[in-house]
Short mmCIF file of C-alpha atoms in Angstrom, two decimals:
data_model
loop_
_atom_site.label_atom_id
_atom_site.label_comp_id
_atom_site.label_asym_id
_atom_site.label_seq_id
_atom_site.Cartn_x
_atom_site.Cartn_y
_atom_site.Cartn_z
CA UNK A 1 123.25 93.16 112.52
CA UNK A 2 121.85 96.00 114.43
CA UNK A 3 119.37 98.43 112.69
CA UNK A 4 119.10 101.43 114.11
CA UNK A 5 115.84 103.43 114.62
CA UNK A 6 115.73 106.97 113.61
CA UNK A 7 112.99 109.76 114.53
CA UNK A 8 112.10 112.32 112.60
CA UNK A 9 111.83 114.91 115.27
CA UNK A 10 110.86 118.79 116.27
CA UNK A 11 111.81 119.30 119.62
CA UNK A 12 109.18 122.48 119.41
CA UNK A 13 106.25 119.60 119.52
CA UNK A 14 104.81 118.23 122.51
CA UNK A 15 103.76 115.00 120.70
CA UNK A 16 107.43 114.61 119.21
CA UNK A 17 108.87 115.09 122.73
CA UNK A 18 106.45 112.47 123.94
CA UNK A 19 107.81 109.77 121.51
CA UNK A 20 111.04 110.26 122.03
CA UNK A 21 110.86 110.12 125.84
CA UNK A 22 108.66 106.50 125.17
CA UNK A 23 111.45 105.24 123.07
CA UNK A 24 114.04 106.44 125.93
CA UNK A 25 112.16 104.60 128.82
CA UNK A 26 112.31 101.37 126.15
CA UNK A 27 116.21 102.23 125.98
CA UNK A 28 116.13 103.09 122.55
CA UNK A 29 118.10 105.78 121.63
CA UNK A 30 117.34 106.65 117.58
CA UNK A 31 119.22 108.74 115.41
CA UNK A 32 117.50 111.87 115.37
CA UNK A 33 116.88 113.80 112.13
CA UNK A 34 115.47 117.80 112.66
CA UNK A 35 113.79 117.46 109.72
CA UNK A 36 113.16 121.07 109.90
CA UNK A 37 116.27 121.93 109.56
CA UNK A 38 117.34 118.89 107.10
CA UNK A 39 114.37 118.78 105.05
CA UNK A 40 113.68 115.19 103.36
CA UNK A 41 114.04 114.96 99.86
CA UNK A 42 111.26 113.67 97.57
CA UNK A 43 112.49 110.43 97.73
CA UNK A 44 112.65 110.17 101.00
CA UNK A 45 108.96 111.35 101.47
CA UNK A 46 108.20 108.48 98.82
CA UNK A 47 109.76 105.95 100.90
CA UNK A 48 107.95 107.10 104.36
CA UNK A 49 104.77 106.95 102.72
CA UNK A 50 105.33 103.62 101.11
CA UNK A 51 106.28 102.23 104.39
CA UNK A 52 103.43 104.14 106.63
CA UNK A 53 101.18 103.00 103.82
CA UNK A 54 99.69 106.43 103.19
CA UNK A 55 98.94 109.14 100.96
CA UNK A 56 101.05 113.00 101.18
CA UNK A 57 97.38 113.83 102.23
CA UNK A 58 97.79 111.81 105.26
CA UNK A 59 101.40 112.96 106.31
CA UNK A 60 100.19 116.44 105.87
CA UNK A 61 99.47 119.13 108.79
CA UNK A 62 96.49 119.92 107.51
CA UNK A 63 95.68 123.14 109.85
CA UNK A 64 99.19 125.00 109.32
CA UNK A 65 98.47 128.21 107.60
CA UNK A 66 101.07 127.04 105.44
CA UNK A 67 98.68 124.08 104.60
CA UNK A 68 95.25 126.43 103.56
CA UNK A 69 97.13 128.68 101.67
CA UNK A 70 97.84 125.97 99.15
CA UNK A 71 95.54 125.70 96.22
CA UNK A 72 93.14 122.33 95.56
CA UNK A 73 95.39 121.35 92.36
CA UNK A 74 98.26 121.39 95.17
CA UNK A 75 96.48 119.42 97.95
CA UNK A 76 94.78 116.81 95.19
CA UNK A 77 98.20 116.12 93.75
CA UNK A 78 100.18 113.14 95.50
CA UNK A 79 103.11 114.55 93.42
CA UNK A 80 102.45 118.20 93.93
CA UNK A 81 101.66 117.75 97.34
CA UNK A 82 105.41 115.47 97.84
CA UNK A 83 106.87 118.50 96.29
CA UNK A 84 105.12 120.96 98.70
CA UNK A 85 106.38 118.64 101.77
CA UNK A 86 109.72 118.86 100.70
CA UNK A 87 109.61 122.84 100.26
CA UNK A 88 107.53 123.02 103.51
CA UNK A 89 109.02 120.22 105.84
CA UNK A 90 106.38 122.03 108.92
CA UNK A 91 103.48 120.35 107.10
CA UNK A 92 105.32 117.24 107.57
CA UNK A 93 103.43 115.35 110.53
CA UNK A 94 105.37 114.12 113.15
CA UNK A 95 106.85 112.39 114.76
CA UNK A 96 108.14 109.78 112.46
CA UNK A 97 109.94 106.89 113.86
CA UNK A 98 110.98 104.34 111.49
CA UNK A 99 113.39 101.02 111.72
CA UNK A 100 114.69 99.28 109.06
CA UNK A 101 111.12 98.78 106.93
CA UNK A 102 108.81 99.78 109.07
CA UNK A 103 107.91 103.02 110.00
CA UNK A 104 104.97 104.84 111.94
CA UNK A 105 103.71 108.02 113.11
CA UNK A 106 104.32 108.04 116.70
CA UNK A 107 101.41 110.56 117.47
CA UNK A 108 100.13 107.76 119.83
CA UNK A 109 103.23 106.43 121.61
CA UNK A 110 101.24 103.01 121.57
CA UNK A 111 101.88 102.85 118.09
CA UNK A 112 105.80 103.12 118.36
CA UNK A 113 105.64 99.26 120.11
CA UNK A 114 104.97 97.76 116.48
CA UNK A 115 108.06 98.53 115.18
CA UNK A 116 110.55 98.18 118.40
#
């Protein structure tokens, strides 16, 4: 059985470009998903974090404008702060490469060889 790996991805982001050209020189072409333009659903947001092994803190762009216009309930709120993601995919850090039940944040392309 093949699993195929799928990247969260912005084509707008330097870092998101970066990853995706790492994981074409390692012949790996994922299944890309502009979450900008198909926002994840709360669910989905649970899942990434449960396999990156974070917090919504953590997965959050914390210097969008988008971000400090939120208020401290918001931010201090796992739940709240899911919600927020969902309604605001740009806060979502990227990119996000994941395979099967492992996923990371493929700021740091070095990252992206634990789960290939």
């Amino acid at each position: 059985m093949v699993i195929d790996t799928i990247m969260w991805h912005n084509p707008r982001c330097s870092k998101s470009r970066q990853a995706l050209a790492y994981l074409n020189q390692k012949n790996i072409r994922p299944i890309i998903r502009l979450y900008l333009e198909e926002p994840p659903t709360v669910p989905e947001i649970k899942n990434i974090l449960l396999l990156l092994n974070l917090k919504a803190i953590d997965l959050t762009r914390t210097k969008e404008i988008e971000f400090k216009a939120l208020s401290s309930n918001i931010i201090k709120d796992n739940n709240l702060l899911i919600k927020t993601l969902v309604e605001h995919p740009k806060l979502i850090e990227r990119p996000i490469i994941i395979k099967g039940q492992k996923a990371v944040l493929g700021r740091d392309t070095s990252k992206i060889d634990k789960i290939i």
